[in-house]
Amino acid sequence: RTFHEQNDKISDLSLQPPEDLRIAALLPCATEIVGILGLAAHLTGVTHECDVCLPPPSLPPSEKQYDEFSYLPSRIQSGHVRVATLSHLDIHATSQSEIDAAVSSSVTSGDGLYKIDNSALVACRPSLVLSQNLCAVCCPTPEDVRNALVRGGHAANSTTSTIAVVSLNPHTLEEVSETFVTVAEACGVRDRGKTAAASFIKNIERVSVTTQNLLEEYVIDVPKMLLLEWIDPPFDGGHWIPRMISLAGCVSPVTSAGTKSHRITWEDVYKADPDVVLVACCGFDLARNLEDARRCVPKLKLLRAYRQNKIYATDGNRYFARPGPSLVGGVGIIARIALDDQSEAVTRLEEICGDLIPKQKKGWDRVDFSEEVVDVEDCVKDFTAAHNAACKDENMTYVDPQTGYQVFTEIAHKKRGKCCGSGCRHCPYNHENVKNKASRIQQPAILYTTSQNISNETLFSSSPVLSPLTKKKKIKILFFSTGKDSFMAIRALCSNFSSSNTPENLELVLLTTFDATSRVIAHQDNHIDVAVRQASHLDLTLVGVPMHRGTSESYISRISRGIEVAAAARHAEVDALVFGDLHLEHIREWREMELSKLGYVLEYPLWKIPYNVLLSDLEQSGVPCVVSASTVEVVDVGTLFSREWSEKIAINAGIDGFGEKGEFHTVAKVWKVSKERALGLI
């Protein structure tokens, strides 16, 4: 909102840029600056990494729908703006260690990772080129620009000499604000730059003062925050970032303001012992930083911040790496995290600062490590190890290392001889007497049982409608997340059952993992009650598997227990484990490597099926799927997933139309249609 308000103020100024102004912005922050100055219509060239640009204040009616995320892609697609840089390295398909090696090689050789497309730059016919000298590896330098113009067809003594090349090289927040004036002055609208710079500083001060006051009012200790600009190997945040941390009420344990980011060791990180870790890797959005943080568990789990669930990730590319307008949002993210344990303080911060604070799940998020495997010797407060030791000594109780409470062992429960119905942590009876299981169970248990008797099941058969089976021998267990993909996997299985010679003694069972404390399904942000509602409407047995953070029991071990519960409850053998994966090779490889150890067949009924086919099947089901969680700015929670919307975000925002890279997740509202239609049986 502040950028739009700021843009309105700027557009009111009488001073206008030259009509023949043509800007090639060869670094993403310059493209953002051009946008807030109200000069986006003059852009003719950008980099392959430019993704945010505020539309000009006066758009024709046909373009009123564009915002800061969709405007630039539309201009590129229409040919009004050309992409004038390229890279031989696909950072989105390359690990951090591989990228680091490529950067080191680039520094040694003197060749940047990103090259100018000489012919494209010349075709932009720029009168002004915005470049930088801050990092020769990441973006073209002024010298690169001049050489590219010559190689692209301009003679050094002709029009090239009339093209202005302006270099932006800020090291501090104050210098960042000065670049707004530099760009504005080069475009003939200096006053716009002064207005933008003043607004930038004012907004940062607003967040800073508010946060400092709230920290003092709620007597919150000043958090020690380590911002990781890279994680493999680790780099701290340099230049303007330490000052951002300070302004947001935290202290940086490693770097001083104005100095460059530099490589540190994990020993340095452990010695710093930060209260909070923010993974804000340069060049990566929120989804990628969340993913890389989870992959770094062997290093991060030794930190106090890991044990206290104080590791966060953010869109480091936009809010921290780029010296431009979005740094205001970066200060807001740090401030929001600093107050994260005080809900009342958070509410007041967001009320006072409004959209200066990027939303959780979009600009930043807490890293969920609930499905990561840890070793016993690495788990400081591990109740599984304590319980096993107590059982070995035949003790009735043990002291929980996290809370200090006495907890009954499995031996004590077996001595009682039945489930007490209290949802005990080590219940050996699958919580059979617990009421409202979804809210209370601590062990894998049946959360919903199909309404049909085992001896006379109503299940999938070769008939186009459900028909009674006389014998139950095998089950397929579908890993169910409540979202569209796993719902479509159910429909695919139903279709396969109906169209093939599938044995009639086969039943489908759903299995859902969720956080044992919050009762929320990871990534989907749906409560386990949603899965129960879906299962009961579809009349499919559902096994719930609560995942505990304070335990060394592995994910695979926990899943194995859930599978055993399903098989025992349905008096059946497991025919296969089924997944709704679409096309992510690394996810399937992990499943094949880890889950195959359990000895079951793994099936992927949706694998490599084209999106248009999946969309047609979803439309036929009539089941509305709504976004329940999002990690990108362009996707709002509550948005209805549809063919038109999926194709639009893929084209305009450049993200996967099905959210396969974690951009968003959904909930399938199966209860909106009949069971038969949802399952594809009519």
XYZ file of C-alpha atoms in Angstrom:
682
model
C 0.000 0.000 0.000
C 2.777 2.411 0.899
C 4.338 2.046 -2.528
C 1.024 2.877 -4.192
C 0.482 5.858 -1.869
C 4.019 6.981 -2.534
C 3.489 6.593 -6.271
C 0.346 8.726 -6.116
C 2.267 11.520 -4.424
C 5.026 11.340 -7.000
C 2.630 11.333 -9.938
C 1.150 14.625 -8.764
C 4.425 16.440 -9.402
C 4.362 18.663 -12.468
C 7.885 17.816 -13.605
C 7.743 15.086 -16.248
C 10.546 12.984 -17.790
C 11.633 13.469 -21.414
C 9.235 11.808 -23.856
C 12.100 9.896 -25.472
C 13.335 8.456 -22.136
C 14.051 4.728 -22.564
C 15.401 2.903 -19.521
C 17.294 -0.379 -19.391
C 17.438 -1.426 -15.717
C 20.144 -4.067 -15.431
C 19.639 -4.893 -11.776
C 16.361 -5.814 -10.024
C 16.494 -3.027 -7.427
C 16.770 -0.452 -10.237
C 13.603 -1.843 -11.812
C 11.815 -1.436 -8.457
C 13.087 2.123 -8.138
C 11.885 2.980 -11.632
C 8.463 1.675 -10.615
C 8.096 3.755 -7.449
C 9.199 6.845 -9.391
C 6.194 6.351 -11.687
C 8.456 5.680 -14.689
C 7.585 2.037 -15.479
C 6.151 3.026 -18.881
C 9.671 4.116 -19.888
C 11.228 0.707 -19.193
C 12.495 -1.027 -22.332
C 14.986 -3.498 -20.833
C 15.345 -5.517 -17.616
C 17.296 -8.500 -16.292
C 16.104 -12.096 -16.212
C 15.751 -11.725 -12.418
C 13.585 -8.592 -12.383
C 10.159 -9.562 -11.041
C 8.692 -6.542 -9.226
C 7.773 -3.186 -10.734
C 4.932 -0.897 -9.733
C 2.776 0.006 -12.768
C 2.669 3.643 -13.846
C -0.002 5.709 -12.051
C -2.103 6.110 -15.205
C -2.918 2.824 -16.902
C -5.367 2.344 -19.787
C -8.582 0.501 -18.827
C -7.319 -2.686 -20.487
C -4.368 -2.826 -18.066
C -6.015 -1.777 -14.791
C -5.810 -5.335 -13.469
C -2.008 -5.328 -13.310
C -0.131 -4.907 -10.033
C 3.544 -4.780 -9.060
C 3.910 -8.529 -9.709
C 1.972 -8.940 -12.958
C 2.759 -5.657 -14.732
C 6.342 -6.450 -15.752
C 5.626 -9.999 -17.052
C 2.813 -8.573 -19.168
C 5.132 -5.956 -20.665
C 7.758 -8.578 -21.425
C 5.193 -10.868 -23.004
C 3.855 -8.040 -25.184
C 7.355 -7.146 -26.380
C 7.402 -3.652 -24.883
C 10.209 -4.716 -22.529
C 13.108 -6.988 -23.436
C 15.110 -9.245 -21.129
C 18.673 -8.085 -21.696
C 20.660 -10.488 -19.498
C 21.110 -14.234 -19.287
C 22.873 -16.790 -17.118
C 24.453 -20.151 -17.856
C 23.609 -21.200 -14.284
C 20.047 -22.111 -13.334
C 20.134 -21.222 -9.641
C 16.681 -22.701 -9.079
C 17.905 -26.163 -10.100
C 21.326 -25.935 -8.452
C 22.330 -26.531 -4.844
C 23.812 -23.763 -2.728
C 27.208 -25.469 -2.524
C 27.295 -25.785 -6.325
C 26.350 -22.129 -6.731
C 29.056 -21.127 -4.249
C 31.627 -23.086 -6.258
C 30.453 -21.383 -9.456
C 30.728 -17.954 -7.819
C 34.237 -18.683 -6.567
C 35.238 -19.815 -10.038
C 33.681 -16.692 -11.511
C 35.632 -14.431 -9.156
C 38.864 -16.230 -9.992
C 38.303 -16.044 -13.743
C 36.901 -12.517 -13.704
C 33.770 -13.607 -15.558
C 30.389 -12.794 -14.024
C 27.690 -15.422 -13.665
C 25.296 -13.198 -15.572
C 25.962 -11.972 -19.078
C 24.439 -9.180 -21.102
C 22.542 -10.239 -24.192
C 24.275 -7.765 -26.487
C 21.717 -7.786 -29.274
C 18.786 -7.559 -26.831
C 20.331 -4.577 -25.064
C 20.872 -2.746 -28.356
C 17.307 -3.601 -29.414
C 16.069 -1.857 -26.245
C 17.447 1.378 -27.721
C 18.081 2.762 -24.220
C 18.832 6.385 -23.536
C 19.677 5.419 -19.944
C 21.182 2.212 -18.568
C 21.121 1.564 -14.808
C 23.922 -0.688 -13.584
C 26.126 -1.235 -10.514
C 29.679 -1.800 -9.305
C 28.748 -3.332 -5.952
C 29.057 -6.980 -7.031
C 30.764 -7.884 -10.293
C 29.516 -11.464 -10.024
C 25.792 -10.840 -9.662
C 25.008 -8.025 -12.119
C 26.665 -6.351 -15.116
C 29.010 -3.444 -14.397
C 29.081 -0.155 -16.340
C 32.102 -1.440 -18.242
C 30.154 -4.573 -19.188
C 27.335 -2.351 -20.451
C 29.577 -0.217 -22.664
C 31.313 -3.281 -24.101
C 27.957 -4.945 -24.776
C 26.661 -1.912 -26.643
C 29.730 -1.910 -28.857
C 29.626 -5.657 -29.465
C 25.894 -5.441 -30.095
C 26.313 -3.173 -33.083
C 27.000 0.328 -31.791
C 30.259 1.970 -32.743
C 32.083 3.400 -29.764
C 32.107 6.845 -31.297
C 28.454 6.951 -32.387
C 25.227 6.575 -30.453
C 26.885 4.629 -27.641
C 28.470 7.827 -26.417
C 25.030 9.447 -26.058
C 23.654 6.670 -23.833
C 23.904 7.546 -20.144
C 25.184 4.693 -17.950
C 24.478 5.272 -14.253
C 26.021 3.053 -11.585
C 24.250 2.428 -8.244
C 26.591 1.349 -5.454
C 24.972 1.777 -2.010
C 26.431 0.218 1.152
C 24.035 1.578 3.786
C 20.326 2.305 4.086
C 20.986 6.026 3.751
C 22.926 5.407 0.544
C 20.098 3.192 -0.726
C 17.689 6.097 -0.318
C 20.138 8.338 -2.192
C 19.989 6.012 -5.207
C 16.311 6.952 -5.602
C 17.433 10.532 -6.145
C 20.266 9.418 -8.441
C 17.882 7.506 -10.705
C 15.263 10.264 -10.632
C 17.851 12.887 -11.508
C 19.100 10.812 -14.451
C 15.484 10.645 -15.656
C 14.885 14.363 -15.290
C 12.561 14.088 -12.279
C 14.805 14.782 -9.287
C 11.948 15.866 -7.007
C 10.288 12.485 -7.407
C 13.446 10.849 -6.129
C 13.599 13.148 -3.118
C 9.979 12.303 -2.271
C 10.639 8.575 -2.632
C 13.801 8.756 -0.504
C 12.006 10.657 2.251
C 9.143 8.149 2.248
C 11.621 5.234 2.407
C 13.388 6.624 5.484
C 10.106 7.656 7.121
C 8.605 4.177 6.741
C 11.694 2.487 8.186
C 11.628 4.871 11.145
C 7.942 4.137 11.680
C 8.604 0.397 11.960
C 11.699 0.953 14.083
C 10.128 3.290 16.645
C 7.022 1.111 16.945
C 9.074 -2.037 17.495
C 11.411 -0.461 20.037
C 8.430 0.837 22.022
C 6.697 -2.546 22.001
C 9.846 -4.398 23.076
C 10.150 -2.034 26.026
C 6.455 -2.054 26.906
C 6.174 -5.851 26.906
C 9.576 -6.269 28.591
C 10.950 -8.418 25.771
C 14.686 -9.056 25.836
C 16.458 -7.728 22.744
C 16.771 -10.789 20.482
C 20.159 -11.756 19.069
C 19.397 -12.438 15.405
C 21.710 -14.100 12.913
C 20.698 -13.473 9.310
C 22.206 -16.017 6.931
C 22.695 -14.587 3.461
C 23.906 -18.024 2.398
C 23.691 -21.353 4.176
C 26.011 -23.796 2.371
C 28.599 -22.544 3.180
C 27.270 -19.996 5.687
C 27.592 -16.258 5.010
C 26.332 -13.531 7.298
C 24.411 -10.499 6.061
C 26.505 -7.455 5.195
C 26.217 -3.852 3.970
C 22.791 -2.485 5.043
C 21.526 -5.677 6.748
C 23.113 -5.254 10.239
C 21.556 -1.778 10.396
C 18.169 -3.249 9.416
C 18.501 -5.763 12.256
C 19.343 -2.999 14.723
C 16.488 -0.752 13.624
C 14.049 -3.631 14.037
C 14.955 -4.059 17.702
C 17.478 -6.911 17.401
C 21.258 -7.207 17.563
C 23.511 -8.860 15.012
C 26.035 -11.195 16.687
C 28.485 -11.309 13.777
C 28.665 -8.355 11.364
C 28.881 -4.576 11.711
C 26.828 -2.246 9.516
C 28.379 -1.164 6.230
C 30.799 -4.059 5.926
C 30.527 -6.707 3.242
C 28.895 -10.054 3.807
C 31.604 -12.593 4.471
C 31.963 -16.292 4.810
C 31.758 -17.677 8.344
C 32.052 -21.179 9.776
C 29.420 -23.194 11.570
C 31.673 -22.950 14.597
C 31.211 -19.169 14.380
C 27.461 -19.697 14.272
C 27.480 -22.016 17.290
C 29.703 -19.609 19.221
C 27.340 -16.714 18.457
C 24.460 -18.837 19.817
C 21.736 -16.613 18.292
C 18.256 -16.440 19.788
C 16.815 -16.324 16.294
C 18.084 -17.414 12.868
C 16.662 -15.895 9.684
C 17.502 -17.730 6.461
C 17.491 -15.000 3.803
C 19.709 -16.405 1.083
C 20.542 -14.019 -1.746
C 18.669 -14.725 -4.963
C 16.120 -17.075 -3.400
C 12.437 -16.584 -2.615
C 10.617 -17.817 0.476
C 9.853 -21.302 -0.865
C 13.477 -22.007 -1.784
C 14.829 -20.674 1.525
C 12.348 -22.831 3.461
C 13.443 -25.839 1.437
C 17.161 -25.210 1.914
C 16.732 -24.588 5.642
C 15.082 -27.987 6.018
C 17.925 -29.600 4.097
C 20.397 -28.041 6.524
C 18.993 -29.769 9.603
C 22.274 -31.581 10.504
C 23.872 -28.152 11.037
C 20.923 -26.185 12.351
C 19.737 -28.752 14.886
C 22.764 -28.070 17.084
C 21.528 -24.524 17.672
C 19.455 -23.370 20.623
C 17.270 -21.528 18.088
C 16.394 -24.872 16.473
C 15.418 -26.474 19.764
C 13.281 -23.464 20.664
C 11.628 -23.361 17.233
C 13.155 -19.971 16.398
C 14.412 -20.527 12.877
C 12.669 -18.552 10.148
C 13.000 -18.120 6.392
C 12.137 -15.212 4.138
C 12.154 -14.002 0.561
C 15.783 -12.977 0.825
C 15.931 -11.975 -2.805
C 13.387 -9.188 -2.511
C 13.486 -8.017 1.096
C 17.207 -8.171 1.915
C 19.522 -8.689 -1.064
C 18.206 -5.877 -3.257
C 19.182 -2.346 -2.196
C 15.835 -0.850 -3.081
C 12.351 0.062 -1.820
C 11.545 -3.432 -0.511
C 14.143 -3.135 2.251
C 11.354 -1.448 4.231
C 9.577 -4.793 4.182
C 12.787 -6.488 5.342
C 12.918 -4.288 8.426
C 9.243 -5.122 8.961
C 9.928 -8.867 8.767
C 12.693 -8.675 11.380
C 10.456 -6.603 13.654
C 7.586 -9.067 13.287
C 9.854 -12.000 14.146
C 11.326 -10.150 17.132
C 7.833 -9.917 18.651
C 6.667 -13.365 17.538
C 6.103 -14.749 21.044
C 3.890 -11.844 22.105
C 0.628 -12.074 20.176
C -0.725 -8.815 21.614
C 2.442 -6.957 20.635
C 2.276 -8.488 17.145
C -1.317 -7.300 16.743
C -0.370 -3.768 17.713
C 2.665 -3.759 15.410
C 0.530 -4.805 12.453
C -2.199 -2.299 13.319
C 0.272 0.594 13.510
C 2.522 -0.344 10.581
C -0.027 -2.009 8.295
C 1.368 -3.224 4.989
C 4.893 -2.222 5.939
C 4.973 -5.683 7.576
C 4.924 -8.450 4.899
C 2.477 -11.233 5.699
C 3.522 -14.571 7.144
C 3.449 -17.393 4.583
C 4.080 -14.807 1.843
C 7.137 -12.767 2.740
C 8.407 -14.929 5.609
C 7.558 -17.976 7.692
C 8.731 -20.100 10.576
C 10.613 -23.163 9.282
C 8.710 -26.378 9.990
C 11.129 -29.175 10.836
C 8.418 -31.513 12.134
C 9.062 -34.161 9.490
C 12.844 -34.109 9.745
C 14.689 -37.166 11.085
C 17.006 -36.625 14.041
C 19.353 -38.997 15.836
C 19.054 -39.878 19.519
C 22.482 -38.518 20.356
C 21.617 -35.177 18.734
C 18.340 -34.675 20.560
C 18.910 -32.692 23.752
C 15.399 -33.125 25.108
C 14.277 -36.472 23.728
C 11.314 -38.141 25.432
C 11.608 -41.284 23.271
C 15.066 -42.043 24.656
C 13.843 -41.343 28.205
C 10.811 -43.590 27.697
C 12.851 -46.451 26.254
C 15.260 -46.291 29.175
C 12.378 -46.344 31.663
C 10.774 -49.355 29.955
C 14.095 -51.195 29.963
C 14.204 -50.753 33.744
C 10.500 -51.715 33.959
C 9.561 -48.362 35.478
C 5.955 -47.166 35.508
C 6.861 -43.507 34.836
C 9.673 -41.257 33.617
C 10.347 -37.520 33.817
C 9.617 -35.651 30.586
C 12.881 -33.819 29.732
C 10.989 -30.889 28.169
C 8.418 -30.133 30.890
C 9.637 -31.980 34.003
C 6.267 -33.754 34.343
C 5.886 -37.434 35.256
C 4.665 -39.480 32.263
C 3.257 -43.037 32.317
C 5.271 -45.568 30.325
C 3.801 -48.160 27.958
C 4.412 -50.733 30.697
C 2.093 -48.841 33.051
C -0.646 -48.654 30.402
C -0.401 -52.390 29.670
C -0.671 -53.131 33.376
C -3.955 -51.159 33.395
C -5.155 -53.461 30.614
C -7.193 -50.996 28.541
C -7.197 -47.530 27.020
C -8.188 -44.959 29.653
C -9.511 -42.532 27.034
C -7.196 -39.660 28.006
C -5.044 -39.618 24.867
C -1.871 -40.699 26.689
C 1.474 -40.312 24.945
C 2.430 -44.019 25.063
C -0.988 -45.655 24.756
C -0.492 -49.204 23.411
C -4.182 -49.556 22.510
C -4.286 -47.131 19.541
C -6.378 -44.709 21.651
C -9.425 -46.885 21.090
C -11.437 -45.286 23.933
C -10.471 -41.668 23.258
C -13.327 -39.382 22.302
C -12.581 -36.568 19.852
C -9.419 -38.362 18.765
C -8.319 -35.636 16.355
C -7.799 -33.252 19.270
C -6.174 -35.617 21.748
C -4.288 -38.599 20.345
C -0.508 -38.733 20.746
C 0.040 -42.020 18.908
C -1.111 -43.129 15.433
C -4.800 -44.030 15.600
C -7.959 -44.376 13.542
C -9.684 -40.982 13.321
C -12.572 -42.166 11.150
C -13.776 -45.645 10.253
C -15.843 -46.347 7.178
C -19.505 -46.847 8.093
C -19.595 -50.278 6.483
C -18.817 -53.468 8.406
C -15.583 -55.211 7.575
C -17.483 -58.336 6.647
C -19.734 -56.493 4.230
C -17.815 -53.485 2.864
C -19.100 -50.907 0.438
C -15.963 -50.223 -1.573
C -14.615 -49.683 -5.041
C -15.235 -52.417 -7.565
C -15.563 -52.860 -11.319
C -19.104 -51.560 -11.040
C -19.712 -47.877 -11.865
C -21.254 -47.531 -8.386
C -20.097 -48.765 -5.011
C -21.028 -52.360 -4.383
C -20.717 -54.716 -1.417
C -17.660 -56.892 -1.104
C -17.716 -60.085 0.795
C -14.082 -60.350 1.773
C -11.423 -57.969 2.992
C -7.799 -58.899 2.396
C -5.796 -55.899 1.185
C -5.677 -52.130 1.541
C -4.041 -49.329 -0.371
C -2.908 -46.513 1.935
C -3.000 -43.045 0.409
C -0.856 -40.365 2.043
C -3.505 -37.679 2.318
C -2.800 -33.964 2.873
C -6.359 -32.542 2.434
C -5.281 -30.716 -0.751
C -6.208 -30.976 -4.407
C -3.391 -33.361 -5.391
C -4.204 -36.044 -2.849
C -7.918 -35.607 -3.574
C -7.276 -36.149 -7.290
C -5.235 -39.227 -6.359
C -8.365 -40.637 -4.683
C -10.319 -40.053 -7.889
C -7.562 -41.664 -9.957
C -7.655 -44.754 -7.749
C -11.452 -44.903 -8.020
C -11.158 -44.674 -11.791
C -8.541 -47.405 -11.856
C -10.687 -49.628 -9.649
C -13.662 -49.152 -11.971
C -11.828 -49.603 -15.279
C -9.430 -52.431 -14.448
C -9.555 -55.965 -13.136
C -8.696 -54.831 -9.625
C -9.509 -57.533 -7.062
C -12.730 -56.798 -5.211
C -11.107 -57.456 -1.824
C -9.283 -54.128 -1.959
C -9.994 -51.074 0.179
C -8.619 -47.529 0.229
C -7.425 -46.066 3.558
C -6.221 -42.482 4.074
C -3.197 -41.609 6.228
C -2.507 -38.048 7.383
C 0.391 -36.715 9.458
C -0.026 -33.603 11.592
C 1.777 -31.668 14.319
C 1.119 -33.242 17.718
C 0.923 -29.853 19.442
C -0.878 -27.540 17.030
C -2.889 -30.360 15.346
C -2.150 -28.656 12.032
C -1.128 -30.494 8.863
C 2.316 -29.311 7.757
C 2.461 -26.913 4.794
C -1.296 -27.120 4.140
C -2.099 -25.078 7.274
C -5.280 -27.129 7.685
C -6.343 -28.524 11.068
C -6.576 -32.302 11.280
C -10.326 -31.848 11.795
C -10.519 -30.903 8.095
C -9.112 -34.297 7.099
C -11.630 -36.011 9.396
C -14.461 -34.063 7.766
C -13.254 -35.077 4.303
C -12.851 -38.729 5.250
C -16.273 -38.935 6.870
C -17.955 -37.350 3.843
C -16.190 -39.746 1.469
C -16.699 -42.609 3.943
C -13.036 -43.611 3.811
C -11.109 -44.854 6.827
C -8.584 -42.265 8.052
C -5.468 -42.916 10.138
C -3.984 -39.907 11.947
C -0.269 -39.858 12.709
C 0.721 -37.092 15.172
C 4.324 -35.948 14.729
C 6.294 -34.917 17.825
C 9.124 -32.390 17.782
C 10.782 -33.418 21.046
C 11.570 -36.972 20.025
C 14.242 -38.893 18.183
C 11.704 -41.287 16.691
C 12.182 -40.978 12.941
C 9.564 -39.966 10.425
C 9.796 -43.404 8.815
C 9.307 -45.151 12.147
C 6.277 -43.023 12.889
C 4.773 -43.734 9.467
C 5.419 -47.449 9.931
C 3.377 -47.386 13.132
C 0.552 -45.630 11.315
C 0.552 -48.283 8.606
C 0.413 -51.029 11.228
C -2.599 -49.342 12.857
C -4.387 -49.185 9.496
C -3.715 -52.836 8.689
C -4.813 -54.004 12.130
C -7.995 -51.920 12.107
C -9.051 -53.187 8.685
C -7.851 -56.775 9.275
C -5.927 -56.540 6.034
C -2.544 -56.709 4.382
C -1.060 -53.598 2.811
C -1.180 -53.798 -0.983
C 0.603 -50.488 -1.677
C 1.424 -47.013 -0.389
C -0.008 -44.349 -2.668
C 1.102 -40.728 -3.207
C -0.364 -37.766 -5.081
C 3.000 -36.563 -6.448
C 2.802 -34.943 -9.878
C 6.298 -34.477 -11.273
C 8.925 -33.523 -8.674
C 11.672 -36.070 -9.200
C 13.554 -35.379 -5.941
C 10.429 -36.005 -3.833
C 9.774 -39.316 -5.554
C 13.439 -40.300 -5.268
C 13.319 -39.665 -1.520
C 10.181 -41.770 -1.148
C 11.691 -44.588 -3.189
C 14.866 -44.480 -1.124
C 13.318 -44.212 2.352
C 9.763 -45.569 2.310
C 10.638 -48.556 0.141
C 12.641 -49.794 3.135
C 9.316 -50.644 4.741
C 8.829 -53.329 2.114
C 5.700 -52.001 0.412
C 4.961 -51.214 -3.225
C 4.811 -47.461 -3.911
C 2.282 -46.098 -6.403
C 1.903 -42.670 -8.052
C -1.424 -42.545 -9.931
C -0.986 -38.879 -10.991
C 2.650 -39.065 -12.058
C 3.440 -36.979 -15.144
C -0.228 -36.511 -16.037
C -0.519 -33.159 -17.900
C -2.005 -30.286 -15.936
C -4.806 -29.772 -18.445
C -5.957 -33.371 -17.897
C -5.861 -32.941 -14.113
C -7.762 -29.670 -14.362
C -10.467 -31.335 -16.464
C -10.867 -34.099 -13.891
C -11.042 -31.577 -11.051
C -13.696 -29.586 -12.913
C -15.701 -32.762 -13.509
C -15.650 -33.545 -9.784
C -17.325 -30.238 -8.952
C -15.235 -30.045 -5.762
C -14.014 -26.494 -5.040
C -10.366 -26.305 -3.993
C -9.331 -23.178 -2.095
C -5.834 -21.894 -1.281
C -5.139 -22.652 2.393
C -1.483 -21.561 2.553
C 0.792 -19.432 0.386
C 4.494 -18.580 0.304
C 4.370 -16.044 -2.539
C 2.985 -12.513 -2.706
C 0.824 -13.098 -5.770
C -1.265 -15.879 -4.205
C -3.753 -15.028 -1.464
C -5.151 -17.517 1.024
C -8.830 -18.070 0.259
C -8.394 -17.864 -3.528
C -10.454 -20.392 -5.476
C -8.199 -22.685 -7.502
C -9.405 -22.894 -11.104
C -8.118 -23.489 -14.612
C -8.210 -19.798 -15.480
C -6.465 -18.775 -12.260
C -3.822 -21.511 -12.525
C -2.934 -20.564 -16.084
C -2.943 -16.853 -15.225
C -0.439 -17.089 -12.367
C 1.784 -19.361 -14.454
C 1.917 -16.777 -17.243
C 1.836 -13.520 -15.280
C 3.808 -14.499 -12.193
C 6.013 -17.255 -13.598
C 5.177 -19.759 -10.851
C 3.977 -23.335 -11.148
C 0.240 -23.342 -11.804
C -0.257 -26.234 -9.382
C 2.078 -24.854 -6.697
C 4.371 -27.847 -7.034
C 7.389 -25.921 -5.740
C 5.607 -25.023 -2.530
C 4.238 -21.676 -3.745
C 0.782 -22.489 -2.373
C -1.331 -25.311 -0.926
C -5.054 -25.996 -1.008
C -7.945 -27.672 0.743
C -10.417 -29.769 -1.262
C -13.936 -29.047 0.004
C -15.341 -32.450 -0.891
C -18.400 -31.905 1.301
C -19.726 -29.381 -1.242
C -20.816 -32.228 -3.569
C -22.174 -35.732 -3.092
C -19.816 -38.524 -2.112
C -20.478 -40.333 -5.391
C -19.654 -37.303 -7.530
C -16.551 -36.438 -5.499
C -15.229 -39.967 -5.954
C -16.070 -40.003 -9.658
C -18.523 -42.872 -9.321
C -21.365 -41.153 -11.186
